[in-house]
Coordinates of C-alpha atoms in Angstrom, one line a residue:
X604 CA 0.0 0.0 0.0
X605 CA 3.2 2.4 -0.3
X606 CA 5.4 2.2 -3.2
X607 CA 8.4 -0.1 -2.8
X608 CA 11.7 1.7 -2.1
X609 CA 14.1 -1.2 -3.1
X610 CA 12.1 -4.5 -5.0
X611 CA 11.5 -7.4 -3.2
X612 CA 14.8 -9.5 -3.2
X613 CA 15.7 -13.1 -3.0
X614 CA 18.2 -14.1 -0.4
X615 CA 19.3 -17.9 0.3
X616 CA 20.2 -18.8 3.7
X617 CA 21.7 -21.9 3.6
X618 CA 22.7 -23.8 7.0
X619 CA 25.2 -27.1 7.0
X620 CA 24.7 -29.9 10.1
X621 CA 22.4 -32.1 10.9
X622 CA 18.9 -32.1 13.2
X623 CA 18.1 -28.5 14.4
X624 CA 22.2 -28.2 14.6
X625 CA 23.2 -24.9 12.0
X626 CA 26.3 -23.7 12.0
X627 CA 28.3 -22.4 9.3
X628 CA 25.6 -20.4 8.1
X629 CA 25.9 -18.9 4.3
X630 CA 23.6 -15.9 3.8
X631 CA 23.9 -14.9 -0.4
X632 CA 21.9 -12.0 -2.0
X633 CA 20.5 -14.2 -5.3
X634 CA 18.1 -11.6 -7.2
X635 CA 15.3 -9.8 -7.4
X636 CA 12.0 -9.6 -8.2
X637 CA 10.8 -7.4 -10.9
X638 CA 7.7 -5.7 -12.5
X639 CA 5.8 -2.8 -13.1
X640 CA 4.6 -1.5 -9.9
X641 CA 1.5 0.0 -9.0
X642 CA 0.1 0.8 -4.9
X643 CA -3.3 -1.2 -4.3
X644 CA -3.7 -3.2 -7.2
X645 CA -2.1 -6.5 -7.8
X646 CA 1.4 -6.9 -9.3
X647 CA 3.0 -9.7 -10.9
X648 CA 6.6 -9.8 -10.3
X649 CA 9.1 -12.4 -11.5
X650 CA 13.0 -13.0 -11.4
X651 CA 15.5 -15.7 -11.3
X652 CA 18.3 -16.9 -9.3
X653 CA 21.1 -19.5 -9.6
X654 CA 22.0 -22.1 -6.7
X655 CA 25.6 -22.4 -5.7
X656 CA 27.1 -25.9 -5.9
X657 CA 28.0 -24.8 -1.4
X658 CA 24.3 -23.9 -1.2
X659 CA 23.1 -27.1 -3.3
X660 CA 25.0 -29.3 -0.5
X661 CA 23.5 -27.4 2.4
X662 CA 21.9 -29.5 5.0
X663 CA 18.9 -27.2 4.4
X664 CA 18.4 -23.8 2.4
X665 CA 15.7 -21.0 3.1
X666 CA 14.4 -18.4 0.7
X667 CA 12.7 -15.3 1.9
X668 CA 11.8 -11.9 0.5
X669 CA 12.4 -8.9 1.6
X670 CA 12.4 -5.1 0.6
X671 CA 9.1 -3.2 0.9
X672 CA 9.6 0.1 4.1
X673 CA 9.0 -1.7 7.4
X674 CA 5.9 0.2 8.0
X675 CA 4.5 -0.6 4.5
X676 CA 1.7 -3.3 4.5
X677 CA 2.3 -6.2 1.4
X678 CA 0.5 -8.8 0.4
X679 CA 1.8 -12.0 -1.1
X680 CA -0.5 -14.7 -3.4
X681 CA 0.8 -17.1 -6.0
X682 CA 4.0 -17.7 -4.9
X683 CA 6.3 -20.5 -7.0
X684 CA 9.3 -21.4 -7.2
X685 CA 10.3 -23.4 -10.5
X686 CA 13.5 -24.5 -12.3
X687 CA 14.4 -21.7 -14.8
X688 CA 12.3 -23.1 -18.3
X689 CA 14.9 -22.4 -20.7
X690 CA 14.1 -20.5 -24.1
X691 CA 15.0 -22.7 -27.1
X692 CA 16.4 -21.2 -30.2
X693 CA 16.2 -23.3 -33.2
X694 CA 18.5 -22.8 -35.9
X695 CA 20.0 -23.7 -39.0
X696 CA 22.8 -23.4 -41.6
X697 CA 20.1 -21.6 -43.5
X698 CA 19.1 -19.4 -40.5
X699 CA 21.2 -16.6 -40.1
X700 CA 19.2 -14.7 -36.9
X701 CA 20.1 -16.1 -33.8
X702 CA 18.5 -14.0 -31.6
X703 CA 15.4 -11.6 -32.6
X704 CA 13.2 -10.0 -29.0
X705 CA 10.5 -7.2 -30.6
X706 CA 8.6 -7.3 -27.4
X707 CA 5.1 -8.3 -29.9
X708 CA 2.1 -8.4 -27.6
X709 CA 3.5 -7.3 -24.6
X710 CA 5.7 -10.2 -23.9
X711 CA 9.1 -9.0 -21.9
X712 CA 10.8 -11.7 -24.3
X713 CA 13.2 -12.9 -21.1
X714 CA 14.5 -9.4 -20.3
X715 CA 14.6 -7.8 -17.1
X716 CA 16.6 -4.7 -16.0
X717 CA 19.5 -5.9 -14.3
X718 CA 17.9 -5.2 -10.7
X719 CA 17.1 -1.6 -11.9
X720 CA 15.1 -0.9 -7.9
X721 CA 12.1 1.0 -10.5
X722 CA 11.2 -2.3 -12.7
X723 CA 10.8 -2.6 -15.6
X724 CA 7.8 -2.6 -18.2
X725 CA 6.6 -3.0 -22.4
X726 CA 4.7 -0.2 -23.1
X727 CA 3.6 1.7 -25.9
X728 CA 1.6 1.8 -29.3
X729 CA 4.3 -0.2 -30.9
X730 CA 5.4 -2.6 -27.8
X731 CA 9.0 -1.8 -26.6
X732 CA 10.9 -2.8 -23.0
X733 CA 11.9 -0.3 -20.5
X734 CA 14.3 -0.5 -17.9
X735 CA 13.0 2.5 -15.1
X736 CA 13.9 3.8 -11.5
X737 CA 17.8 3.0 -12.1
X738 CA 20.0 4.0 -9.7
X739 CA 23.4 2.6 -11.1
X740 CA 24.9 2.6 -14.5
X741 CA 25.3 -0.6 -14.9
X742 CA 21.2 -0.9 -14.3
X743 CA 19.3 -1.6 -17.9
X744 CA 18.0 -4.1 -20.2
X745 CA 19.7 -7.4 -19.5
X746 CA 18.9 -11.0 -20.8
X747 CA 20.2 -14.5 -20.3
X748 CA 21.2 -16.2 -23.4
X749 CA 19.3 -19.6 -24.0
X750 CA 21.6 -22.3 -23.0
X751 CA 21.6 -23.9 -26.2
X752 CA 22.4 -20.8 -28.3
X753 CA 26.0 -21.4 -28.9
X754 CA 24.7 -24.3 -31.0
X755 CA 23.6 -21.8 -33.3
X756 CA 27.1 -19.4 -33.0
X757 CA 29.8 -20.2 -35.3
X758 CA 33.4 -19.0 -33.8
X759 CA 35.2 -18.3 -37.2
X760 CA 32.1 -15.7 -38.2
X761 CA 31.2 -12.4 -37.3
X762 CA 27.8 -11.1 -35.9
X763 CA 25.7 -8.1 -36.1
X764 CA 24.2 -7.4 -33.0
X765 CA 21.7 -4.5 -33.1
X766 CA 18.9 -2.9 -31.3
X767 CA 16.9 0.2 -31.1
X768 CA 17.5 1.9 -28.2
X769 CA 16.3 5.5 -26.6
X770 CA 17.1 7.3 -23.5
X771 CA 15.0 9.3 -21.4
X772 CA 14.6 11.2 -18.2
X773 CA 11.0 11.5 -16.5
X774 CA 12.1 14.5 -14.9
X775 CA 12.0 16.3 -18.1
X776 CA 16.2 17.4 -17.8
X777 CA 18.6 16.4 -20.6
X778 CA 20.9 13.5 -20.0
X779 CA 24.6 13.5 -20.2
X780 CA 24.6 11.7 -23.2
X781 CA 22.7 13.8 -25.2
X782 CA 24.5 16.8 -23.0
X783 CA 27.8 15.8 -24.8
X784 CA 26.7 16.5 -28.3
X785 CA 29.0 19.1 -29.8
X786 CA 31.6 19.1 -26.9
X787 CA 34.5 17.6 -25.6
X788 CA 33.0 15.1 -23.7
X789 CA 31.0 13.5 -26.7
X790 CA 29.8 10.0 -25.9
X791 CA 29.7 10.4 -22.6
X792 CA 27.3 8.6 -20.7
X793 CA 25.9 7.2 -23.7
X794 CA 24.2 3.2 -24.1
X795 CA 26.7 0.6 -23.8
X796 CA 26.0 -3.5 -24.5
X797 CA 28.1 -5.4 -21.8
X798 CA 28.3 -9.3 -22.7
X799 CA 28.8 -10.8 -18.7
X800 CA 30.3 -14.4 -19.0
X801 CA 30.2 -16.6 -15.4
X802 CA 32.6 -20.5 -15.3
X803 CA 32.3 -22.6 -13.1
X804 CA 36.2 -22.5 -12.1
X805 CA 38.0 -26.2 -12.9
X806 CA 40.8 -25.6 -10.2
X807 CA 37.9 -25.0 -7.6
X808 CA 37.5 -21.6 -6.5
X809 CA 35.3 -19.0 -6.9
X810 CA 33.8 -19.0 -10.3
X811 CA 35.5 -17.2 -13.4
X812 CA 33.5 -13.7 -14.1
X813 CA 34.1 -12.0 -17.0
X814 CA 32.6 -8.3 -18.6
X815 CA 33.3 -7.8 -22.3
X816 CA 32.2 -4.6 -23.7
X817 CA 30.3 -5.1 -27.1
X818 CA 29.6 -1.8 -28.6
X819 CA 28.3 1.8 -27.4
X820 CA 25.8 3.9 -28.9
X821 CA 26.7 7.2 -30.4
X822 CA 25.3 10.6 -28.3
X823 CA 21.7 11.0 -29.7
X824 CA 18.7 13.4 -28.8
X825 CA 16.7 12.4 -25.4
X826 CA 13.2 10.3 -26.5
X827 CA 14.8 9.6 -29.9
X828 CA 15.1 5.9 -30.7
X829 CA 19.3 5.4 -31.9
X830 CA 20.0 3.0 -34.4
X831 CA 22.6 1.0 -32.3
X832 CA 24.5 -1.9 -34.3
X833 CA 28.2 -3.6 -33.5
X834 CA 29.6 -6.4 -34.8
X835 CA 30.9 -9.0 -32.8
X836 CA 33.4 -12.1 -32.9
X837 CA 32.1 -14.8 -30.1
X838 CA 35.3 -17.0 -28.9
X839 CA 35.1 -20.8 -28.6
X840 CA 35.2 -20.0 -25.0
X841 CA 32.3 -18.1 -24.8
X842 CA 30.4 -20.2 -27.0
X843 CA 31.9 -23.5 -24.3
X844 CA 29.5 -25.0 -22.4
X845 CA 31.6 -27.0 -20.3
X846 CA 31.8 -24.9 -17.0
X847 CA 28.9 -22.5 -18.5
X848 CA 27.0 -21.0 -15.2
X849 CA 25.4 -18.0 -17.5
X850 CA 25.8 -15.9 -20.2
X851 CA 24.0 -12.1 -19.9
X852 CA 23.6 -9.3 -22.5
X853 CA 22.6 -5.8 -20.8
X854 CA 22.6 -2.3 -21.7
X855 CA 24.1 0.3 -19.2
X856 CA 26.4 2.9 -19.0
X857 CA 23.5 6.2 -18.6
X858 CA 23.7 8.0 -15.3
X859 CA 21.2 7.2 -13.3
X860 CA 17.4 8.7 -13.2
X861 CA 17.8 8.2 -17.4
X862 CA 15.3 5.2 -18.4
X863 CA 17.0 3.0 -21.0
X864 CA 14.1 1.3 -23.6
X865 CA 14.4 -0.8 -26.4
X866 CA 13.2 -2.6 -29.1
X867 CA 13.4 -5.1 -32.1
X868 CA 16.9 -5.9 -30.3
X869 CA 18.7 -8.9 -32.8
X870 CA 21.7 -11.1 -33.2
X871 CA 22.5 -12.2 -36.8
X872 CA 24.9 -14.0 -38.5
X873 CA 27.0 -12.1 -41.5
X874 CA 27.1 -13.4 -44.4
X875 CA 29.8 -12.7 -47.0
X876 CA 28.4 -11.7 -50.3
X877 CA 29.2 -14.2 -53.3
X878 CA 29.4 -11.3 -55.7
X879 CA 33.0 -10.0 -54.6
X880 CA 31.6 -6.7 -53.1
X881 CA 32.3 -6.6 -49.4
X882 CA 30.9 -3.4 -48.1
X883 CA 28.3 -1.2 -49.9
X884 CA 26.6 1.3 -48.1
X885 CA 24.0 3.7 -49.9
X886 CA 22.1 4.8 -46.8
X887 CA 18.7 4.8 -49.1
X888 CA 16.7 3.0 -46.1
X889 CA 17.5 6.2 -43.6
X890 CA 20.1 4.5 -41.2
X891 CA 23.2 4.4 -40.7
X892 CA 24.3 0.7 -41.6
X893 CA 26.9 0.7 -38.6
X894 CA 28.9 4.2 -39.8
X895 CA 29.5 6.6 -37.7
X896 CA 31.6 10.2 -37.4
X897 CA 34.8 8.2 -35.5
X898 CA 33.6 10.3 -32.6
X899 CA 33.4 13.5 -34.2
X900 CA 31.8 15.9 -31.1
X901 CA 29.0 17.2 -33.7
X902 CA 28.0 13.7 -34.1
X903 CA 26.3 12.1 -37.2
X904 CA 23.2 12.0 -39.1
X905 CA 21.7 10.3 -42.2
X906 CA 20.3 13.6 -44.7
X907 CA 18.9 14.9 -47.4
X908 CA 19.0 17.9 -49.0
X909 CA 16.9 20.4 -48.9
X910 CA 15.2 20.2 -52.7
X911 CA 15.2 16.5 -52.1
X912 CA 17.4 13.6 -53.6
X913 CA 18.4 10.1 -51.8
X914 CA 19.9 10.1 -48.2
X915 CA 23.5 10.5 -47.3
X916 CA 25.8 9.7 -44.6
X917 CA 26.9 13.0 -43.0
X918 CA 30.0 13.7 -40.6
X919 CA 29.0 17.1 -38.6
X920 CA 30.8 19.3 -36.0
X921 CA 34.8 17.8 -36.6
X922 CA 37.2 19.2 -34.4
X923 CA 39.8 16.7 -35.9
X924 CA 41.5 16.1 -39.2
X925 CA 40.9 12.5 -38.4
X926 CA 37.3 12.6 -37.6
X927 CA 34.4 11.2 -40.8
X928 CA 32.9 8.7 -41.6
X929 CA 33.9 5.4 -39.9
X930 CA 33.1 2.4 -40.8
X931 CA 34.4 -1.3 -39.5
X932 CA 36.3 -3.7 -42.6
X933 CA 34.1 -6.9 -42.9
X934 CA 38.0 -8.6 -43.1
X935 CA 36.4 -12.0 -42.9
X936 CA 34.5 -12.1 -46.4
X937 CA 38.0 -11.0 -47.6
X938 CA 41.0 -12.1 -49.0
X939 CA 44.8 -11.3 -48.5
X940 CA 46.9 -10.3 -51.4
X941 CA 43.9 -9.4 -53.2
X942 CA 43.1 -6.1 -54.9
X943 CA 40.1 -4.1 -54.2
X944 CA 38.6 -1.1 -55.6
X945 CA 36.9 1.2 -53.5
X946 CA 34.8 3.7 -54.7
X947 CA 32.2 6.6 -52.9
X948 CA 31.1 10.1 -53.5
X949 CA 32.1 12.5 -51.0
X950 CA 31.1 16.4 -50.3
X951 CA 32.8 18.9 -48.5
X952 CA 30.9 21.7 -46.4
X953 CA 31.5 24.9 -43.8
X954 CA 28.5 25.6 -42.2
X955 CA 30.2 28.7 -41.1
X956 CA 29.9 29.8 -44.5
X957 CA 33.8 29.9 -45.2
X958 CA 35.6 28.0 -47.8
X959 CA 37.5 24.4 -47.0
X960 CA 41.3 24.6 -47.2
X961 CA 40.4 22.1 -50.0
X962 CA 39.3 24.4 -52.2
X963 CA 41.5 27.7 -51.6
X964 CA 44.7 25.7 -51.6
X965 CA 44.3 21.9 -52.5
X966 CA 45.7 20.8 -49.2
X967 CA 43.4 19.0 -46.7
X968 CA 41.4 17.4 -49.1
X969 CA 39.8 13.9 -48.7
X970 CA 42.1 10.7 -47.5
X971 CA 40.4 7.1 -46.9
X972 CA 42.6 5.3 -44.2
X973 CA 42.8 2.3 -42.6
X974 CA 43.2 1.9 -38.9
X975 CA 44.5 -1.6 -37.2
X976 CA 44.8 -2.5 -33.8
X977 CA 45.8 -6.1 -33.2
X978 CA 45.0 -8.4 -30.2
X979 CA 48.5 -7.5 -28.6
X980 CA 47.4 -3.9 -28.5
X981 CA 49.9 -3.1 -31.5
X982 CA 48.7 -0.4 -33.7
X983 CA 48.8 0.5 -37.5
X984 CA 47.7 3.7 -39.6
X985 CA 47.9 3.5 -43.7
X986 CA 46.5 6.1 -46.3
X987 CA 44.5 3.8 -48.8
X988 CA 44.0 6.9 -51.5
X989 CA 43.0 10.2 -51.7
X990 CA 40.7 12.5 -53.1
X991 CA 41.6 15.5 -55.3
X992 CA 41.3 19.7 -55.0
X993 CA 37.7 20.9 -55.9
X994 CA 34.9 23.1 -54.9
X995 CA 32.7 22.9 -51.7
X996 CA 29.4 21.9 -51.9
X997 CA 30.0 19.7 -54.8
X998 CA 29.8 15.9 -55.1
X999 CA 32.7 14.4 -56.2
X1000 CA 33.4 10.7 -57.2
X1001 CA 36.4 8.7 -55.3
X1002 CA 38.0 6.0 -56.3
X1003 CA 41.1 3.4 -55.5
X1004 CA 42.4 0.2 -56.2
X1005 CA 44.4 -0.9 -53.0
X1006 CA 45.8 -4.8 -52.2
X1007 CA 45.4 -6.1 -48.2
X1008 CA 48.1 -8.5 -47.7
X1009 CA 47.4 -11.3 -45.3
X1010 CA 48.7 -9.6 -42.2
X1011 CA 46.0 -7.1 -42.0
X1012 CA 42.7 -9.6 -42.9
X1013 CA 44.3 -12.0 -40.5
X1014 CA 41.3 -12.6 -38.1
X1015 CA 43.5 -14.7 -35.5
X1016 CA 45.2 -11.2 -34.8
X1017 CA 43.2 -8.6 -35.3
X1018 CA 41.5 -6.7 -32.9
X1019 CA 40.5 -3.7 -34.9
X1020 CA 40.0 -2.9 -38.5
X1021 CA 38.7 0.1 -39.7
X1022 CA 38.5 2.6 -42.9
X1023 CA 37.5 6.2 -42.7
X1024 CA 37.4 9.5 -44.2
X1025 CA 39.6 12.5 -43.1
X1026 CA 41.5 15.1 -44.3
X1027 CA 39.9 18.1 -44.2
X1028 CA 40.4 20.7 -41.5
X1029 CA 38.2 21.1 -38.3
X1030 CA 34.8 23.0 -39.2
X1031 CA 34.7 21.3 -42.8
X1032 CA 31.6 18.7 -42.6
X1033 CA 32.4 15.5 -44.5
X1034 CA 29.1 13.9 -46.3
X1035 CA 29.5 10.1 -48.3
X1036 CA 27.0 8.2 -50.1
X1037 CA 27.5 5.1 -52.3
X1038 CA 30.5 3.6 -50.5
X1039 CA 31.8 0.2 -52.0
X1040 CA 34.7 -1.9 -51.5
X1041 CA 34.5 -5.0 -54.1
X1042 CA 37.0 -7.6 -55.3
X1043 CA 38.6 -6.7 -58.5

């Protein structure tokens, strides 16, 4: 009859002897229960919990909630306790999604917020989770894998992961990650997708936790939903299910106060094209296709002008010569020691109405680079090819032929591969459309 402060949680106390004997007593926070809450009316809430192999050989174990204010007066019906039914994904060499939650008929899909102490909910006209009342930054939209997902994973391919995802704050003020647009704290505070591996340890010990940061989305307007994709390479010991305990995806990273929602959130296998051409983005559908301004503080944006035309990628507010359009190299579908022609159209603009060193001198004009970073942490810049002098606001056509040798498609080492446009001088916006890398 009072709203809950904290949400019911689920302790274990688990007691070793024999008779009424306890000693060695083990008391272990296991989860919470979560749901929408609402004061006199009847709320389901639901959560899970993982017994310890110490609790398991207890003499006896207890479970008992707690939470609500002492003074606050709850009532309890329905209460179960059930092994975990675990989702099934069926899959197939054919079948390339592995993973596909849109939230259809109000269904929470197996996501919960990470103990967020506000709940969490699918609302709206179109059916999306929400993660509310956090109070950490690691608080958000958090699922278990299915256990027999790595069935369906393949360790030598890559994976799109993507999601829509929107931040807001219900007390109407901006959050920091829409704060940092245009500043020198860009991307701060801003969604991040955290993939939390748990082993049961084969020396004995306490189990083997690990956190491995997936992607982040890109500093985007408050109540806006963010195109948010990363690609992914799962190890054979993630996909392992030899000492598997769990496997968890969750959003976080927001301050807290900022509710984290999302929707049509899907894991999918790439597939490398048959017809040679590796990468072609031309941004007709509105999105981004997983580019981005390589953390230019103005941010990103797919356009058009203002008479019309098709969309185009668009690179705004550079303080940096090596801030554009970014975009990771699919180095799986391709082959060392091969040539490749990569072509695009590019534009140069100052919205400050001056002209682009580009075009009064013919110095800083475009450059496509490559950036590597290997698993060692070694690093590696090359130019791929430049663009020539010309006039801003003007599309121009690029084009190069450039050869990869093995080192730098060499999956087994990389860590990092990346082309990108830059060049021009701060305050010159960079626009692309029609960017293709295909076999020669």
């Amino acid at each position: 009859q009072r709203p809950l402060c904290t949400p019911p949680q689920a302790y274990i106390k688990s007691t070793k002897g024999t008779g009424y004997e306890e000693y060695g007593q083990d008391w272990s926070w296991a989860g919470s229960l979560q749901g929408a809450w609402q004061d006199g009316e009847w709320n389901e809430l639901e959560g899970d919990f993982i017994i310890s192999s110490a609790q398991a050989s207890a003499h006896s174990a207890y479970v008992y909630l707690n939470g609500p204010p002492a003074d606050a007066v709850v009532v309890w019906d329905d209460i179960s306790i059930a092994p975990f039914v675990e989702e099934v994904i069926e899959c197939a060499d054919s079948n390339t999604v592995i993973l596909h939650d849109s939230f259809d008929a109000g269904s929470y899909d197996g996501w919960t917020s990470n103990h967020s102490p506000g709940g969490y909910e699918v609302t709206g006209p179109t059916d999306f989770f929400v993660a509310k009342g956090r109070t950490a930054t690691w608080q958000g939209p958090a699922k278990i894998l299915p256990q027999n997902w790595a069935s369906c994973i393949q360790a030598t391919s890559t994976y799109t992961i993507s999601s829509k995802v929107r931040l807001t704050r219900p007390d109407g003020t901006k959050s920091q990650c829409e704060g940092s647009i245009g500043t020198s704290t860009y991307g701060t505070r801003c969604a991040k997708l955290v993939l939390f591996t748990e082993d049961v340890n084969p020396d004995g010990g306490a189990n083997i936790k690990s956190w491995k940061s997936i992607g982040q989305a890109f500093p985007h307007k408050d109540g806006e939903w963010f195109d948010f994709i990363a690609e992914y390479d799962f190890t054979e010991a993630i996909i392992s299910t030899e000492h598997l305990v769990v496997r968890r995806m969750y959003f976080e990273n927001p301050e807290d106060g900022v509710e984290i929602a999302i929707d049509d959130f899907k894991i999918e296998r790439k597939v490398c094209p048959t017809d040679g051409v590796v990468l072609d983005a031309d941004f007709s559908a509105g999105t981004y296709e997983g580019w981005n301004s390589n953390w230019s503080p103005g941010g990103f944006r797919v356009t058009t002008d203002t008479d019309g035309g098709d969309p185009y990628f668009m690179a705004v507010g550079r303080e940096k010569t090596w801030q554009g359009p970014l975009h990771s190299l699919p180095i799986k579908c391709m082959t060392g020691g091969m040539t490749y022609k990569i072509t695009a159209k590019y534009r140069l603009t100052r919205p400050d109405g001056g002209v682009s060193l580009c075009q009064s001198s013919g110095s800083k004009c475009i450059v496509l680079s490559m950036y590597s970073r290997d698993v060692d942490g070694s690093q590696r810049w090359k130019n791929l090819g430049g663009g020539s002098a010309g006039s801003d606001g003007i599309w121009y056509d690029f084009a190069t032929t450039f050869t990869f040798d093995a080192v730098e498609l060499d999956s087994s080492i990389a860590d990092i591969r990346r082309v990108y446009l830059t060049g021009p001088e701060a305050g010159v916006d960079i626009s692309m459309d029609n960017f293709k890398i295909e076999l020669v």
